[in-house]
Amino acid sequence: MTTACENPFRTSRLHALEYRLAGVSWEQIMSRLAGLGYRAAVVGAHGHGKSTFLRALGPRIEELGLRTHRLFLNEERPRFDSGFLRELAERLTPSDVILLDGCEQLGWWAWRRFMRITRRAGGLIVTVHTPGRLPALYECRTSPDLLADLMRALDAESWGGDDKLIERLFDRHQGNIRDVFFALYDRMARGEVG
Amino acid sequence: MLTLRINGDAKEFSPGQVVAGVMGWELIHPPSEAFLRLVWYTQGRGDQDVNIAEEQELPANQLAVEQTFQFTLPAAPYSFAGALISLQWAIELVLNKGKDSLRIDIVVSPWTEMLKLSSVEMK
């Protein structure tokens, strides 16, 4: 058995991976974001890197002297408490930028309300599965090459697999790299090495 | 350069025991803020939990600092390692909101080593 603190696919290591942009630089992303008035969407399917992109974007926004507020919704927690939103609305200024991960959880009315509540903020950047709510800043895509690159960055030589297994896992999980890493984590935890 | 050292280089402690050592830094620019923390954190398949058990604010705006420290370890939780989740204790020196940091992992356990949870069938 590989313990959680030894597992090369533990979440803390995955979160430390640097986001790999495709065909664009961070300077271009920041310029585009400014052009969109800091109201934009990061688009991509499950496990394609939207949250990782948002984590990488946050500090770059803070370097501009703005404050970021990271909000998170998912299927287990699909909405905000109204008290929390009221409190947030009172605190927001043009120096605040909201990073909302999981915007697709909000229905149309909840989204309109959220937009209204956060209108005093200097920016609102959301992750969504499909374009539409805000102009797209970046589309997160995955590929077997990206997965192979991340495996190299993890330096996870002890996992005992090969490139063909990586490709098989990539196909099986339909490009959802997060699920591929979960599968590899479980493989290591079960002691299926080599 | 940051310094963080536990007296005797000990790594395993019992709950309630005192951990003492030396910490400091020598930098070109003084840190805007500095903290020494006793923390525990989880690692594993899920999201990471981090808990600050005790925090000491240090004199910032100084280029060089060297001073002793001590923490009394709480009664719980114990350090453990399992397939899905591990809990680790650490002492960390954090400067400039984490831009500069140094951490020493320690084991907090009533036994002589970290508790290892046995494997269960995973599906």
Short mmCIF file of C-alpha atoms in Angstrom, two decimals:
data_model
loop_
_atom_site.label_atom_id
_atom_site.label_comp_id
_atom_site.label_asym_id
_atom_site.label_seq_id
_atom_site.Cartn_x
_atom_site.Cartn_y
_atom_site.Cartn_z
CA MET A 1 0.00 0.00 0.00
CA THR A 2 1.19 3.51 -0.77
CA THR A 3 0.12 5.95 1.94
CA ALA A 4 -1.58 9.20 1.04
CA CYS A 5 1.45 11.31 1.96
CA GLU A 6 3.64 9.22 -0.37
CA ASN A 7 1.17 8.94 -3.24
CA PRO A 8 2.54 10.95 -6.21
CA PHE A 9 -1.04 11.73 -7.29
CA ARG A 10 -2.16 13.29 -3.99
CA THR A 11 -4.18 16.46 -4.40
CA SER A 12 -1.58 18.79 -2.90
CA ARG A 13 0.89 17.74 -5.63
CA LEU A 14 -1.71 18.12 -8.38
CA HIS A 15 -2.59 21.60 -7.13
CA ALA A 16 1.08 22.56 -7.26
CA LEU A 17 1.25 21.83 -11.00
CA GLU A 18 1.62 24.93 -13.09
CA TYR A 19 -1.21 25.53 -15.56
CA ARG A 20 -0.17 24.86 -19.16
CA LEU A 21 -1.62 27.44 -21.53
CA ALA A 22 -2.12 26.34 -25.13
CA GLY A 23 -1.21 28.76 -27.92
CA VAL A 24 -1.39 31.91 -25.81
CA SER A 25 0.72 33.59 -23.13
CA TRP A 26 -0.32 34.89 -19.71
CA GLU A 27 0.42 38.40 -20.97
CA GLN A 28 -2.11 37.89 -23.76
CA ILE A 29 -4.65 36.43 -21.31
CA MET A 30 -4.27 39.43 -18.99
CA SER A 31 -4.55 41.85 -21.88
CA ARG A 32 -7.70 40.11 -23.11
CA LEU A 33 -9.13 40.11 -19.59
CA ALA A 34 -8.57 43.87 -19.32
CA GLY A 35 -10.21 44.31 -22.73
CA LEU A 36 -13.25 42.42 -21.45
CA GLY A 37 -13.51 44.72 -18.43
CA TYR A 38 -12.56 41.88 -16.07
CA ARG A 39 -15.90 40.19 -16.72
CA ALA A 40 -15.26 36.91 -18.48
CA ALA A 41 -15.72 33.15 -18.50
CA VAL A 42 -13.30 30.25 -18.48
CA VAL A 43 -14.89 27.48 -20.51
CA GLY A 44 -14.27 23.75 -20.44
CA ALA A 45 -15.67 20.31 -19.63
CA HIS A 46 -15.29 18.48 -16.29
CA GLY A 47 -11.68 17.83 -15.36
CA HIS A 48 -10.25 19.93 -18.19
CA GLY A 49 -8.42 22.42 -15.96
CA LYS A 50 -10.84 25.30 -15.33
CA SER A 51 -10.20 25.36 -11.58
CA THR A 52 -6.45 25.07 -12.13
CA PHE A 53 -6.62 27.95 -14.61
CA LEU A 54 -8.52 30.05 -12.06
CA ARG A 55 -5.94 29.25 -9.37
CA ALA A 56 -3.18 30.42 -11.72
CA LEU A 57 -5.10 33.54 -12.74
CA GLY A 58 -5.82 34.75 -9.17
CA PRO A 59 -2.28 35.81 -8.19
CA ARG A 60 -1.82 37.53 -11.57
CA ILE A 61 -4.88 39.65 -10.89
CA GLU A 62 -3.62 40.42 -7.37
CA GLU A 63 -0.33 41.63 -8.86
CA LEU A 64 -2.40 44.44 -10.43
CA GLY A 65 -3.32 45.64 -6.93
CA LEU A 66 -6.79 44.08 -6.99
CA ARG A 67 -8.27 41.78 -4.34
CA THR A 68 -9.64 38.41 -5.41
CA HIS A 69 -12.48 36.49 -3.77
CA ARG A 70 -12.62 32.82 -4.70
CA LEU A 71 -16.13 31.33 -4.58
CA PHE A 72 -16.93 27.71 -5.26
CA LEU A 73 -20.10 25.84 -6.16
CA ASN A 74 -20.58 22.20 -7.06
CA GLU A 75 -23.32 19.59 -7.18
CA GLU A 76 -23.13 19.04 -3.40
CA ARG A 77 -23.26 22.79 -2.72
CA PRO A 78 -25.05 24.32 -5.71
CA ARG A 79 -26.05 27.70 -4.23
CA PHE A 80 -24.93 30.41 -1.83
CA ASP A 81 -26.62 31.31 1.44
CA SER A 82 -28.52 34.56 0.93
CA GLY A 83 -26.89 35.98 4.09
CA PHE A 84 -23.47 35.31 2.63
CA LEU A 85 -24.37 37.06 -0.63
CA ARG A 86 -25.78 40.09 1.20
CA GLU A 87 -22.61 40.37 3.26
CA LEU A 88 -20.47 39.99 0.15
CA ALA A 89 -22.43 42.69 -1.70
CA GLU A 90 -21.87 45.17 1.14
CA ARG A 91 -18.11 44.66 1.08
CA LEU A 92 -17.50 44.81 -2.67
CA THR A 93 -15.63 47.72 -4.23
CA PRO A 94 -14.14 48.33 -7.69
CA SER A 95 -10.88 46.86 -6.34
CA ASP A 96 -12.50 43.46 -5.82
CA VAL A 97 -12.55 40.70 -8.40
CA ILE A 98 -14.74 37.65 -7.87
CA LEU A 99 -13.55 34.30 -9.14
CA LEU A 100 -16.56 31.97 -9.25
CA ASP A 101 -15.76 28.31 -9.85
CA GLY A 102 -18.82 26.28 -10.85
CA CYS A 103 -21.06 29.00 -12.30
CA GLU A 104 -23.13 26.41 -14.23
CA GLN A 105 -24.67 25.37 -10.88
CA LEU A 106 -26.62 28.64 -10.80
CA GLY A 107 -29.93 28.60 -12.64
CA TRP A 108 -30.92 31.57 -14.81
CA TRP A 109 -32.62 33.52 -11.99
CA ALA A 110 -29.85 32.78 -9.49
CA TRP A 111 -27.28 33.88 -12.07
CA ARG A 112 -29.12 37.17 -12.73
CA ARG A 113 -29.30 37.77 -8.97
CA PHE A 114 -25.62 36.99 -8.56
CA MET A 115 -24.75 39.42 -11.37
CA ARG A 116 -26.82 42.14 -9.69
CA ILE A 117 -25.29 41.52 -6.26
CA THR A 118 -21.74 41.61 -7.59
CA ARG A 119 -22.15 44.58 -9.94
CA ARG A 120 -20.08 46.85 -7.66
CA ALA A 121 -17.09 44.51 -7.97
CA GLY A 122 -14.31 45.48 -10.35
CA GLY A 123 -14.45 42.07 -11.98
CA LEU A 124 -16.26 38.76 -12.21
CA ILE A 125 -14.60 35.73 -13.73
CA VAL A 126 -16.51 32.47 -13.80
CA THR A 127 -15.93 28.90 -14.92
CA VAL A 128 -18.60 27.28 -17.07
CA HIS A 129 -18.96 24.13 -19.13
CA THR A 130 -20.40 25.89 -22.17
CA PRO A 131 -20.03 29.46 -23.48
CA GLY A 132 -22.79 31.99 -23.00
CA ARG A 133 -22.95 33.72 -19.62
CA LEU A 134 -19.95 35.99 -20.05
CA PRO A 135 -17.55 36.50 -22.95
CA ALA A 136 -15.03 33.64 -23.12
CA LEU A 137 -11.57 34.48 -21.83
CA TYR A 138 -10.06 31.05 -22.43
CA GLU A 139 -11.17 27.55 -23.35
CA CYS A 140 -9.55 24.76 -21.34
CA ARG A 141 -8.77 21.70 -23.45
CA THR A 142 -6.88 18.51 -22.73
CA SER A 143 -4.88 16.05 -24.84
CA PRO A 144 -2.80 12.91 -24.30
CA ASP A 145 0.30 15.08 -24.81
CA LEU A 146 -0.82 17.43 -22.02
CA LEU A 147 -1.39 14.46 -19.72
CA ALA A 148 2.05 13.06 -20.56
CA ASP A 149 3.57 16.48 -19.85
CA LEU A 150 1.84 16.66 -16.46
CA MET A 151 3.03 13.14 -15.63
CA ARG A 152 6.58 14.26 -16.33
CA ALA A 153 6.10 17.34 -14.15
CA LEU A 154 4.83 15.12 -11.32
CA ASP A 155 7.98 13.09 -11.71
CA ALA A 156 5.77 10.11 -10.92
CA GLU A 157 8.13 7.42 -12.17
CA SER A 158 7.13 5.02 -9.40
CA TRP A 159 3.60 4.60 -10.72
CA GLY A 160 4.78 1.78 -12.97
CA GLY A 161 2.68 2.45 -16.05
CA ASP A 162 3.59 3.32 -19.62
CA ASP A 163 2.50 5.74 -22.35
CA LYS A 164 -0.08 3.28 -23.69
CA LEU A 165 -1.79 3.06 -20.32
CA ILE A 166 -1.83 6.87 -20.12
CA GLU A 167 -3.54 7.03 -23.51
CA ARG A 168 -6.01 4.32 -22.50
CA LEU A 169 -6.88 6.16 -19.29
CA PHE A 170 -7.20 9.43 -21.21
CA ASP A 171 -9.68 7.81 -23.62
CA ARG A 172 -11.56 5.95 -20.88
CA HIS A 173 -12.10 9.19 -18.95
CA GLN A 174 -12.89 11.19 -22.11
CA GLY A 175 -10.13 13.70 -21.56
CA ASN A 176 -11.05 14.32 -17.91
CA ILE A 177 -7.55 14.60 -16.51
CA ARG A 178 -8.75 14.97 -12.92
CA ASP A 179 -10.45 11.56 -13.17
CA VAL A 180 -7.31 10.08 -14.74
CA PHE A 181 -5.30 11.27 -11.75
CA PHE A 182 -7.92 9.84 -9.36
CA ALA A 183 -7.61 6.50 -11.16
CA LEU A 184 -3.83 6.63 -10.90
CA TYR A 185 -4.07 7.61 -7.22
CA ASP A 186 -6.26 4.56 -6.54
CA ARG A 187 -3.88 2.34 -8.49
CA MET A 188 -0.98 3.49 -6.31
CA ALA A 189 -3.04 3.23 -3.12
CA ARG A 190 -3.91 -0.37 -3.97
CA GLY A 191 -0.25 -1.12 -4.47
CA GLU A 192 -0.62 -1.80 -8.20
CA VAL A 193 2.86 -0.60 -9.05
CA GLY A 194 5.21 -1.87 -11.71
CA MET B 1 17.88 32.47 3.79
CA LEU B 2 15.43 31.01 6.28
CA THR B 3 16.38 28.88 9.28
CA LEU B 4 14.14 26.49 11.19
CA ARG B 5 15.58 23.85 13.46
CA ILE B 6 14.14 21.68 16.23
CA ASN B 7 16.45 21.07 19.19
CA GLY B 8 18.15 17.70 18.81
CA ASP B 9 16.63 17.34 15.34
CA ALA B 10 13.82 15.34 16.95
CA LYS B 11 10.92 14.45 14.64
CA GLU B 12 8.64 12.36 16.84
CA PHE B 13 6.73 13.78 19.77
CA SER B 14 3.95 12.81 22.14
CA PRO B 15 0.78 14.87 22.55
CA GLY B 16 1.34 17.50 25.24
CA GLN B 17 5.11 17.49 24.75
CA VAL B 18 7.00 20.75 24.22
CA VAL B 19 8.72 21.27 20.86
CA ALA B 20 11.52 23.80 21.02
CA GLY B 21 14.02 25.05 18.51
CA VAL B 22 15.56 27.98 16.71
CA MET B 23 14.21 29.95 13.79
CA GLY B 24 15.14 33.03 11.85
CA TRP B 25 16.04 34.60 8.55
CA GLU B 26 18.66 36.63 6.79
CA LEU B 27 17.27 38.51 3.82
CA ILE B 28 18.14 41.33 1.43
CA HIS B 29 14.73 42.96 2.00
CA PRO B 30 12.96 42.80 5.37
CA PRO B 31 9.73 40.77 5.31
CA SER B 32 6.47 42.69 5.46
CA GLU B 33 5.12 40.10 7.88
CA ALA B 34 6.36 36.89 9.48
CA PHE B 35 4.70 34.07 11.37
CA LEU B 36 5.78 30.86 13.02
CA ARG B 37 3.00 28.30 13.02
CA LEU B 38 2.24 24.93 14.48
CA VAL B 39 -0.10 23.35 11.95
CA TRP B 40 -1.61 20.07 10.91
CA TYR B 41 -2.66 19.29 7.39
CA THR B 42 -4.14 16.41 5.46
CA GLN B 43 -2.92 14.94 2.22
CA GLY B 44 -4.56 12.45 -0.06
CA ARG B 45 -7.18 11.92 -2.72
CA GLY B 46 -9.51 14.71 -1.62
CA ASP B 47 -9.16 18.39 -0.88
CA GLN B 48 -6.53 19.36 1.62
CA ASP B 49 -7.48 20.54 5.12
CA VAL B 50 -5.09 22.83 6.94
CA ASN B 51 -5.49 23.85 10.57
CA ILE B 52 -3.35 26.34 12.47
CA ALA B 53 -3.07 25.00 16.03
CA GLU B 54 -0.90 27.89 17.26
CA GLU B 55 0.59 30.97 15.64
CA GLN B 56 3.29 33.35 16.80
CA GLU B 57 3.69 36.71 15.07
CA LEU B 58 7.35 37.55 14.61
CA PRO B 59 9.11 40.91 14.41
CA ALA B 60 8.87 41.84 10.72
CA ASN B 61 10.76 44.66 8.99
CA GLN B 62 14.09 43.24 10.12
CA LEU B 63 16.76 42.00 7.75
CA ALA B 64 18.08 39.34 10.12
CA VAL B 65 16.42 37.51 12.97
CA GLU B 66 17.43 34.51 15.03
CA GLN B 67 15.42 33.46 18.07
CA THR B 68 14.28 30.44 19.99
CA PHE B 69 10.73 29.17 19.91
CA GLN B 70 8.59 26.60 21.66
CA PHE B 71 5.17 25.08 21.20
CA THR B 72 3.26 22.78 23.50
CA LEU B 73 1.66 20.13 21.32
CA PRO B 74 -2.10 19.67 21.75
CA ALA B 75 -3.71 16.40 22.78
CA ALA B 76 -5.09 15.68 19.32
CA PRO B 77 -5.30 14.86 16.49
CA TYR B 78 -2.60 12.22 16.17
CA SER B 79 -0.47 11.91 13.05
CA PHE B 80 -1.58 9.02 10.85
CA ALA B 81 -1.05 7.68 7.36
CA GLY B 82 -3.63 5.75 5.37
CA ALA B 83 -4.22 4.97 1.71
CA LEU B 84 -6.87 7.65 1.23
CA ILE B 85 -5.77 10.28 3.70
CA SER B 86 -2.81 11.15 5.90
CA LEU B 87 -2.62 13.72 8.67
CA GLN B 88 0.69 15.41 9.30
CA TRP B 89 1.84 17.94 11.84
CA ALA B 90 4.41 20.58 10.96
CA ILE B 91 6.11 23.70 12.19
CA GLU B 92 6.36 26.33 9.51
CA LEU B 93 8.00 29.68 9.17
CA VAL B 94 5.99 31.83 6.79
CA LEU B 95 7.15 35.22 5.51
CA ASN B 96 5.57 37.66 3.08
CA LYS B 97 2.21 35.85 2.88
CA GLY B 98 3.86 32.55 1.99
CA LYS B 99 6.22 33.79 -0.72
CA ASP B 100 9.07 32.65 1.53
CA SER B 101 8.50 29.67 3.79
CA LEU B 102 10.18 26.73 5.45
CA ARG B 103 8.50 23.73 7.03
CA ILE B 104 9.53 20.82 9.21
CA ASP B 105 7.16 17.87 9.38
CA ILE B 106 6.87 16.18 12.76
CA VAL B 107 4.99 13.17 14.06
CA VAL B 108 2.60 13.68 16.98
CA SER B 109 1.62 10.31 18.35
CA PRO B 110 1.31 8.53 21.69
CA TRP B 111 3.11 5.60 20.08
CA THR B 112 6.74 5.53 18.98
CA GLU B 113 5.92 6.12 15.33
CA MET B 114 3.17 7.39 13.05
CA LEU B 115 -0.03 5.37 13.11
CA LYS B 116 -0.40 3.52 9.81
CA LEU B 117 -3.94 2.64 8.85
CA SER B 118 -4.19 -0.74 7.17
CA SER B 119 -5.49 -0.94 3.63
CA VAL B 120 -9.15 -1.59 2.91
CA GLU B 121 -10.58 -2.96 -0.31
CA MET B 122 -10.97 -0.05 -2.74
CA LYS B 123 -13.38 -0.26 -5.65
#
